[in-house]
mmCIF file of C-alpha atoms and ligand atoms in Angstrom:
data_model
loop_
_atom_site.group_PDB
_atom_site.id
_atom_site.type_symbol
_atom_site.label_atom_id
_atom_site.label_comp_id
_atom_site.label_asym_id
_atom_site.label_seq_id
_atom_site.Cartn_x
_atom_site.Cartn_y
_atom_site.Cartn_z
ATOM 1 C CA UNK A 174 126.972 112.964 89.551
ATOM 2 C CA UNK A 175 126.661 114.074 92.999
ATOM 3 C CA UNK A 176 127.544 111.962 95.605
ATOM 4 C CA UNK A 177 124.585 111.017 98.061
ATOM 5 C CA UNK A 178 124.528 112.268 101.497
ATOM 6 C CA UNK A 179 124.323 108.905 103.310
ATOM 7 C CA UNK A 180 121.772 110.626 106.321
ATOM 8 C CA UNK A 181 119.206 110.713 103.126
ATOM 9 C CA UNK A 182 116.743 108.128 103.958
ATOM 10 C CA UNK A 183 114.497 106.485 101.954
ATOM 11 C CA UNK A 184 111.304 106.435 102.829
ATOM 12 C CA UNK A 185 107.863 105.529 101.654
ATOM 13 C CA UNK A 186 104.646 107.186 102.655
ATOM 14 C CA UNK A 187 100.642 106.318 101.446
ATOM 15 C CA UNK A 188 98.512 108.786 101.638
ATOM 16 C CA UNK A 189 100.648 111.406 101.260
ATOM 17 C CA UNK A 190 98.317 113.476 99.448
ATOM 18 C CA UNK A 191 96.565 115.503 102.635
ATOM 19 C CA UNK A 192 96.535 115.391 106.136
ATOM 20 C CA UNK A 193 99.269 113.630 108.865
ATOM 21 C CA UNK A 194 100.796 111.792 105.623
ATOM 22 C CA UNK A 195 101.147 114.994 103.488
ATOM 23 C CA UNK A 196 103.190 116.881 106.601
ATOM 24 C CA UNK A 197 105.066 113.794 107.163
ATOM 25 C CA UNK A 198 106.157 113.950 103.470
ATOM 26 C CA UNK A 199 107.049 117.168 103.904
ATOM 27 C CA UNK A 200 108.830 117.325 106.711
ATOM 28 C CA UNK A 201 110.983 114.471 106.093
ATOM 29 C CA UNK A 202 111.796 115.266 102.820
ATOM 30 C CA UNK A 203 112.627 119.239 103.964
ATOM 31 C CA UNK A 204 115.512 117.540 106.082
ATOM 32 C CA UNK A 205 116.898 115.866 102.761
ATOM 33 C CA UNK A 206 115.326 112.613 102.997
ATOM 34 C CA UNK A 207 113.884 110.518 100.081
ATOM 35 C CA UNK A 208 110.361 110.295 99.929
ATOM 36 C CA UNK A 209 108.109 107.876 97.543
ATOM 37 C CA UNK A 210 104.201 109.949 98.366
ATOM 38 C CA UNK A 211 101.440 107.250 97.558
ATOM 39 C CA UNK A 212 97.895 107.573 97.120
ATOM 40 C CA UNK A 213 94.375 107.290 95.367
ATOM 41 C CA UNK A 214 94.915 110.235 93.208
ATOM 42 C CA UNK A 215 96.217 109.083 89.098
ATOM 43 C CA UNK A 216 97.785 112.298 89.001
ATOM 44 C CA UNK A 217 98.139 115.232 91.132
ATOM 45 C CA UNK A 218 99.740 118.934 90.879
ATOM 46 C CA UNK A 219 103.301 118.222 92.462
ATOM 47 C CA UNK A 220 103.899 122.266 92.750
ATOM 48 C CA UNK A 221 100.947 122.788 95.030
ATOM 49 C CA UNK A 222 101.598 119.339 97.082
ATOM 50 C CA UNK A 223 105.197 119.246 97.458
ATOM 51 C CA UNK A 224 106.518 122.403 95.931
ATOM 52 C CA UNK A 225 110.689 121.808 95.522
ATOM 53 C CA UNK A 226 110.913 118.886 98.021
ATOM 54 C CA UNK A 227 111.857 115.461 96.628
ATOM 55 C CA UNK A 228 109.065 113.755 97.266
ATOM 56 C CA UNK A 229 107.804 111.452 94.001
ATOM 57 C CA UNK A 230 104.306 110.646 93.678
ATOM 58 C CA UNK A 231 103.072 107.109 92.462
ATOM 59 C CA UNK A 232 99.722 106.222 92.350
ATOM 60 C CA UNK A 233 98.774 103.178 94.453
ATOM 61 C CA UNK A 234 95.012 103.712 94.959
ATOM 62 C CA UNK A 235 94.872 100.890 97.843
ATOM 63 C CA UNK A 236 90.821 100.181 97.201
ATOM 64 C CA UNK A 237 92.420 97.497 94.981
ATOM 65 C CA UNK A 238 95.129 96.135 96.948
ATOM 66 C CA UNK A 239 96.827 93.625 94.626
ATOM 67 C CA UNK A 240 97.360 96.820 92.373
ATOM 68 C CA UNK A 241 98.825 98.563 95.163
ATOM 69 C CA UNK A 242 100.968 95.947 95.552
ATOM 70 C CA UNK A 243 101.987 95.558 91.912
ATOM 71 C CA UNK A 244 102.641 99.174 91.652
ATOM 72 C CA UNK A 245 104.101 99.500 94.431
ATOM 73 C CA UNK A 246 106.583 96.905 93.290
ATOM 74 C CA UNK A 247 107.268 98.648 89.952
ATOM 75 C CA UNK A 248 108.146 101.767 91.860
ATOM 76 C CA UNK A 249 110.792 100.560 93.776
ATOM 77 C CA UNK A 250 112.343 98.791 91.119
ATOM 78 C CA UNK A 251 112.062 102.303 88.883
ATOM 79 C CA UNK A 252 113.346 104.151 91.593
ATOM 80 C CA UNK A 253 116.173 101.310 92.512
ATOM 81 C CA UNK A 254 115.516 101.476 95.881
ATOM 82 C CA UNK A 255 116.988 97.962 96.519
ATOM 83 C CA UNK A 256 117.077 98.973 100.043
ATOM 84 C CA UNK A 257 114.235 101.445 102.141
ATOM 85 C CA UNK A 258 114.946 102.881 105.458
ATOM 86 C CA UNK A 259 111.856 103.532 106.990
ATOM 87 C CA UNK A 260 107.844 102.872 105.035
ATOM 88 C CA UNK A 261 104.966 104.914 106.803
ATOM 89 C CA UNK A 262 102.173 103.011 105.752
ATOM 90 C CA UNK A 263 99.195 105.279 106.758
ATOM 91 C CA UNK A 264 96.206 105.691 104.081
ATOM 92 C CA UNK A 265 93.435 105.136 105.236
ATOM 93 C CA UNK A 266 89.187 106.024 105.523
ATOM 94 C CA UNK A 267 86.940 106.247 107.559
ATOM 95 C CA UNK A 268 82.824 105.950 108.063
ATOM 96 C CA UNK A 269 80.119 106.354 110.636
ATOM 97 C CA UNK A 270 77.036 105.386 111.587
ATOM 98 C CA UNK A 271 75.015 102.584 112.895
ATOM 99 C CA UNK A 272 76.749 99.412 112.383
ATOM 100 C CA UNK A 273 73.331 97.826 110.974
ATOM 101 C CA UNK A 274 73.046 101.019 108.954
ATOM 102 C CA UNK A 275 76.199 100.599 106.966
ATOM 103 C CA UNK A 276 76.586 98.926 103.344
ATOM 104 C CA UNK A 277 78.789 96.386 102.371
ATOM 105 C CA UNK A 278 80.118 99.092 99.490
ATOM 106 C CA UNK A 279 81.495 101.192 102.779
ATOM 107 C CA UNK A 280 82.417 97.921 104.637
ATOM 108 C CA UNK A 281 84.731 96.549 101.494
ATOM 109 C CA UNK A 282 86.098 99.992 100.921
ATOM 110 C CA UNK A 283 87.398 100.646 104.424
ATOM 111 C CA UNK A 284 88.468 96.353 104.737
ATOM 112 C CA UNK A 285 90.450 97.163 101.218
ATOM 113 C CA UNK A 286 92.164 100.220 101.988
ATOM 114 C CA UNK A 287 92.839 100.440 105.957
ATOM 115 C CA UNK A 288 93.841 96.787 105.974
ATOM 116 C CA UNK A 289 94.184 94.939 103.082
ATOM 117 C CA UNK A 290 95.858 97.562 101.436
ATOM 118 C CA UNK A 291 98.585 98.080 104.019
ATOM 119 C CA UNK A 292 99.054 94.275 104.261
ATOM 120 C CA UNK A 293 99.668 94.302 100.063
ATOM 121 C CA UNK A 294 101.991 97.478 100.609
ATOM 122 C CA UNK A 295 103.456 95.579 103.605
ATOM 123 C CA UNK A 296 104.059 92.866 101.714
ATOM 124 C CA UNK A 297 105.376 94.768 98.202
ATOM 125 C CA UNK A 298 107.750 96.869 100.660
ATOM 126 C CA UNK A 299 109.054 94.349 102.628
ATOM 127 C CA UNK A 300 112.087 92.123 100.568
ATOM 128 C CA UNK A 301 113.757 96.496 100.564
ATOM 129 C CA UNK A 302 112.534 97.174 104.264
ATOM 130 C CA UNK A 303 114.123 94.306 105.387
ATOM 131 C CA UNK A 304 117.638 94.393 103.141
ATOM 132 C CA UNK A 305 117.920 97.850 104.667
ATOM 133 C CA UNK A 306 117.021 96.943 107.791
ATOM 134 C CA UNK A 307 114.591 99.596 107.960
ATOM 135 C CA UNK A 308 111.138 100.784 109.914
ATOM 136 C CA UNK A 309 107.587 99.923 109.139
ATOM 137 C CA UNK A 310 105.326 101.868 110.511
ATOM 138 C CA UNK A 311 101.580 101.043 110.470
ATOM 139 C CA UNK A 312 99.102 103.904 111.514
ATOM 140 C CA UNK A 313 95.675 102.864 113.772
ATOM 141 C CA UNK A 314 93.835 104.692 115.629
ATOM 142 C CA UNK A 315 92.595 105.579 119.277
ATOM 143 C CA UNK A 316 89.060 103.558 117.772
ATOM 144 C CA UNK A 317 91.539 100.260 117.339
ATOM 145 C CA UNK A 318 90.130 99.223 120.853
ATOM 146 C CA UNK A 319 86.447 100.170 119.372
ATOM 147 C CA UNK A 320 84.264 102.764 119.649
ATOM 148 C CA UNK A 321 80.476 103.742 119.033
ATOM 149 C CA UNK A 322 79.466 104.148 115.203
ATOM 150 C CA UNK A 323 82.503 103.026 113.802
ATOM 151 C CA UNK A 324 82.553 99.675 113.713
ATOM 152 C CA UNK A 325 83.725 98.822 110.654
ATOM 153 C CA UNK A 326 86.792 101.465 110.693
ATOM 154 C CA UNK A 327 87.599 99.759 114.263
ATOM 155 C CA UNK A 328 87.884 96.695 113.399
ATOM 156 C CA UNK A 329 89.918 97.746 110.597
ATOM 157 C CA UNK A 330 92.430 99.135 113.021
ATOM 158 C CA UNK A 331 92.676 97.082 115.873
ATOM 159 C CA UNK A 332 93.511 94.434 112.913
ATOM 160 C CA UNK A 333 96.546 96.423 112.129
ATOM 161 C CA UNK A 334 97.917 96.118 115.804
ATOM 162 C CA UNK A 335 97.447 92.037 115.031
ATOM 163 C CA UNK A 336 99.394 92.682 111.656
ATOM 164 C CA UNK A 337 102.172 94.813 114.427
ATOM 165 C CA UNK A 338 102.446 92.251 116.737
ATOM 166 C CA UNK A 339 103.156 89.404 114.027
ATOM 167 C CA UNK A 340 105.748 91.016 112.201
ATOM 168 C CA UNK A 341 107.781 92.890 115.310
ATOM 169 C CA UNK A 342 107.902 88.571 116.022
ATOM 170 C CA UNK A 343 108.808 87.594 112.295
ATOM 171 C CA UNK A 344 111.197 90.795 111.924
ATOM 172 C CA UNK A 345 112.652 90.993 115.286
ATOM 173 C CA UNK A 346 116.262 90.952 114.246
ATOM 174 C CA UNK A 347 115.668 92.419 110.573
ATOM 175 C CA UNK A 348 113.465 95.276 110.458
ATOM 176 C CA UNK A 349 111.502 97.330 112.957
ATOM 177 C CA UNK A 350 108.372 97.496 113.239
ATOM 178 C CA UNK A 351 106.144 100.843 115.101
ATOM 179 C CA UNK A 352 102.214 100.855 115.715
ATOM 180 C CA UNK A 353 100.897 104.018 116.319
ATOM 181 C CA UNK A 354 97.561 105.127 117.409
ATOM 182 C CA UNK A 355 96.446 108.916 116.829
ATOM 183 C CA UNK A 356 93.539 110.329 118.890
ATOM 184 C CA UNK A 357 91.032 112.297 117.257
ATOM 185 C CA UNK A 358 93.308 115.074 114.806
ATOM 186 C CA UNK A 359 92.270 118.047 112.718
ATOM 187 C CA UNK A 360 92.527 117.003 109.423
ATOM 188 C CA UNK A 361 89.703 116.415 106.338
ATOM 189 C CA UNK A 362 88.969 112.926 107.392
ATOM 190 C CA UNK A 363 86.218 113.460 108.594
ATOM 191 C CA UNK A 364 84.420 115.922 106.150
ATOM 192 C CA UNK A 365 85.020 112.902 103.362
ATOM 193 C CA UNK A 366 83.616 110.508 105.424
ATOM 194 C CA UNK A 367 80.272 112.976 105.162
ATOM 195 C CA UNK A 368 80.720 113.744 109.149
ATOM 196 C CA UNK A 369 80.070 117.313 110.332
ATOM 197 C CA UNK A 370 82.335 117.616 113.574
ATOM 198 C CA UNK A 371 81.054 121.370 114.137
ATOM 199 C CA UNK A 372 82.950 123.070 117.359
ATOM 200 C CA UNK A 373 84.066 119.502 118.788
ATOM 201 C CA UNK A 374 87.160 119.895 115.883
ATOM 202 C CA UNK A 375 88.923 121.932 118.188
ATOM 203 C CA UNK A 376 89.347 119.918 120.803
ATOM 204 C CA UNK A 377 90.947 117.334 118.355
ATOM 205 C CA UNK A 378 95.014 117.134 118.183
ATOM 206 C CA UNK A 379 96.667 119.323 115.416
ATOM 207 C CA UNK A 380 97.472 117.312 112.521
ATOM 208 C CA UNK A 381 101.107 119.034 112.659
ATOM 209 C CA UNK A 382 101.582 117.769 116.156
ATOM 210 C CA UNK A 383 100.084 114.231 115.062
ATOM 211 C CA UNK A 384 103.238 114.118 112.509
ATOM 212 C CA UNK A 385 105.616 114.950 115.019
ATOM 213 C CA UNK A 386 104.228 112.334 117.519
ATOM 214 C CA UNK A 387 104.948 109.923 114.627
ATOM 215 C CA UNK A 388 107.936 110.767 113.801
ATOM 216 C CA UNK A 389 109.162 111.097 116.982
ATOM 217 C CA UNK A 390 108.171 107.248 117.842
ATOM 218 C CA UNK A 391 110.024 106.349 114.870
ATOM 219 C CA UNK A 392 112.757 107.803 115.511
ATOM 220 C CA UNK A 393 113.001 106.335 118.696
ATOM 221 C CA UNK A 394 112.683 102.986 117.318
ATOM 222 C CA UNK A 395 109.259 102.690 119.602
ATOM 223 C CA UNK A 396 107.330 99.351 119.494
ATOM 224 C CA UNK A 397 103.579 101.034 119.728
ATOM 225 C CA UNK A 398 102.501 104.992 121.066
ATOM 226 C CA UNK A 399 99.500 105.938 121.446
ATOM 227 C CA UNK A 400 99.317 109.940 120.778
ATOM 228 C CA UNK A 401 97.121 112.947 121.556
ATOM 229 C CA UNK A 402 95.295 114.214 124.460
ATOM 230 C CA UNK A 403 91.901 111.651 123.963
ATOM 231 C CA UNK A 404 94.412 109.146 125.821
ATOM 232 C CA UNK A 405 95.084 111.852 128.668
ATOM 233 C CA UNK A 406 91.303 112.639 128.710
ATOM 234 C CA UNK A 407 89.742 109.033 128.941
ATOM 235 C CA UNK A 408 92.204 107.937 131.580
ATOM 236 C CA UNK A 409 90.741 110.827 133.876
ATOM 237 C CA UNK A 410 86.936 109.660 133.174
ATOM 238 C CA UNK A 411 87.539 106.641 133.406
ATOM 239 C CA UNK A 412 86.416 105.068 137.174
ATOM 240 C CA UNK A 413 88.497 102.282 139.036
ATOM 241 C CA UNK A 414 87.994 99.078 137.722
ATOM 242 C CA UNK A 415 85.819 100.518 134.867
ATOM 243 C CA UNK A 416 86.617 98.692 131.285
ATOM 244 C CA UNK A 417 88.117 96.083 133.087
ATOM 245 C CA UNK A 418 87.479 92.329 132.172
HETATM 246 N N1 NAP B 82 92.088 112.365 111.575
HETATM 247 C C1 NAP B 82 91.863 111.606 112.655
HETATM 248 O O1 NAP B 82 91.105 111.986 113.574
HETATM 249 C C2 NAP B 82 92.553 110.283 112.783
HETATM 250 C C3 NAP B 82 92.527 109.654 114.039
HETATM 251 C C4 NAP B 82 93.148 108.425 114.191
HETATM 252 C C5 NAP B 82 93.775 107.832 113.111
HETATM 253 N N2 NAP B 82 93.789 108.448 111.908
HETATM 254 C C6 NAP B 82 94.455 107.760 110.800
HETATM 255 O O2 NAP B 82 95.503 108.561 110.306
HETATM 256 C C7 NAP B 82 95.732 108.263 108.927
HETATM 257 C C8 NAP B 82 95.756 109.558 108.128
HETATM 258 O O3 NAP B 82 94.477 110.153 108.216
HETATM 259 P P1 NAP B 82 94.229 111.720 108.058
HETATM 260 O O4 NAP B 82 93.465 112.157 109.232
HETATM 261 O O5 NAP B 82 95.487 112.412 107.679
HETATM 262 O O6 NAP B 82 93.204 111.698 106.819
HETATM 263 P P2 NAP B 82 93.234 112.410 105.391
HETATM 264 O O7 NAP B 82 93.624 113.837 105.542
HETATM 265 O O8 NAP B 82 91.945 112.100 104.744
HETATM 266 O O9 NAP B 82 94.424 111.648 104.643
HETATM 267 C C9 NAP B 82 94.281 110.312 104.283
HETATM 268 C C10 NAP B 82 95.221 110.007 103.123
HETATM 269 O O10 NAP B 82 94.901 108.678 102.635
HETATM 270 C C11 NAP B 82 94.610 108.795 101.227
HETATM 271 N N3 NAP B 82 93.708 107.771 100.751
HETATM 272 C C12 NAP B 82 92.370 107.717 100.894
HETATM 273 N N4 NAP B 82 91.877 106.663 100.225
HETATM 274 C C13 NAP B 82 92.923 106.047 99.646
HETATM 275 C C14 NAP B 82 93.060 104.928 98.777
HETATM 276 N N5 NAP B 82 91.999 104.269 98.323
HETATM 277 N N6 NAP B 82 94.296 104.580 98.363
HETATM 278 C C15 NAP B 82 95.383 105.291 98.754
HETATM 279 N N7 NAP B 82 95.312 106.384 99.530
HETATM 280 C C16 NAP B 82 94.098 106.752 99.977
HETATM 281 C C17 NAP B 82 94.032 110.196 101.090
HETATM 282 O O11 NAP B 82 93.959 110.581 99.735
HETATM 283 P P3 NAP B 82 93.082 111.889 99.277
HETATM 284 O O12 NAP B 82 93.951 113.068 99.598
HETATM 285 O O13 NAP B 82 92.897 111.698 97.820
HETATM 286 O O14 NAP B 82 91.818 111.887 100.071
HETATM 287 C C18 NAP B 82 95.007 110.966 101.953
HETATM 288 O O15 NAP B 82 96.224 111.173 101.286
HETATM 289 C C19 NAP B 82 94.600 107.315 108.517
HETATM 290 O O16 NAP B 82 95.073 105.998 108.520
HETATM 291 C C20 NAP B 82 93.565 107.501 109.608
HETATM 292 O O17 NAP B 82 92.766 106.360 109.780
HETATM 293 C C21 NAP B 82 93.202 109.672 111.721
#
């Protein structure tokens, strides 16, 4: 058998199956990392998603998160990955709209797969994260601190940075832990969450830049980034003393 080049990582990503999480899949695994590619999908064409690369696809749809923790589990133990370097756990959904306007359907969905479906995976992924000493990585968003019509998905997020801060305390010697907030990126998001962004996409991030943010704060071992030019943008409109409590 070949021996394994010890700079191959192992690394879990959810949502793997389009946007920032697909390029990060790809990307790490075209540099001869590991990659375990979750998402909603029972099955999907591994050609067209991940052509040669090793990247192995398990289905952990995260709208049921004790499943996604069970399977999850199972995967790891398939795969014997005892140990994993570095678990980007970024899934996630989105909706908008009036806060009063939205049903509990949407509000349980985006609870169940933004949060407690990266806590389950958190907590599935953890006993190999921390033997390896490895990186979690939660994704949020630049709508963590709030934001107008997406109440639900906010809250969602800025509950992640709470789920951040605990474990960079309960890890700080084992395992690192990175929380990253995008800005706005050009990805499908928003067309399944039935929004119509019309010429306002292009002044969103490209989703290939959005990976390399990411990976670049993990690499660096960074405790929370905030990426993309929205960040740039509302510091300049923002007046002195503005948003200030
Ligand atoms: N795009 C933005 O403007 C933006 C801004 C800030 C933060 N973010 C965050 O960045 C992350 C990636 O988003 P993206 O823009 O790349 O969106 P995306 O292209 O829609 O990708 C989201 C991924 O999550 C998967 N997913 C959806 N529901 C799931 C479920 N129930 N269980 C498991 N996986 C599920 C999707 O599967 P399918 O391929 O089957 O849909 C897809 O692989 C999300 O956490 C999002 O909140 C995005």
């Amino acid at each position: 058998m070949a021996k394994q080049d010890p700079r191959s990582h192992r690394i879990v990503i959810t949502g793997a199956t389009d946007g920032i999480g697909l390029l990060l899949a790809r990307s790490y695994a075209a540099r001869g990392h590991r990659i375990m590619a979750t998402g909603r999908r029972p099955e999907v064409d591994r050609t067209e998603l991940y052509g040669k690369l090793p990247i192995y696809y398990i289905c952990a749809d995260q709208s049921d998160p004790a499943r996604t923790a069970r399977s999850l589990s199972e995967a790891t133990d398939r795969f014997g990955w005892q140990k994993i370097d570095l678990a980007i756990l970024n899934a996630g959904v989105g909706w908008k709209g009036a806060a009063e306007d939205e049903n509990f359907a949407s509000i349980d969905h985006q609870i169940d797969v933004n949060l407690a479906g990266t806590i389950a995976a958190t907590h599935a992924l953890a006993p190999a994260l921390l033997a390896g000493k490895g990186r979690l990585a939660l994704i949020g968003s630049s709508l963590a601190e709030g934001g107008v019509d997406f109440a639900t998905y906010a809250a969602t997020k800025g509950a992640l940075s709470g789920l951040a801060k605990s474990l960079q305390e309960e890890w700080h010697d084992r395992a690192g832990v990175t929380m990253i907030h995008p800005g706005p990126t050009q990805t499908d998001m928003h067309a399944k969450a039935g929004m119509q962004l019309g010429a306002v996409r292009k002044f969103f991030m490209r989703a290939d830049r959005a990976a390399a943010a990411i990976e670049r704060a993990v690499r660096r071992g960074e405790d929370e980034r905030e990426i993309g030019r929205f960040y740039a943008m509302r510091a300049k409109w923002q007046k002195p003393g503005e948003g200030q409590l």
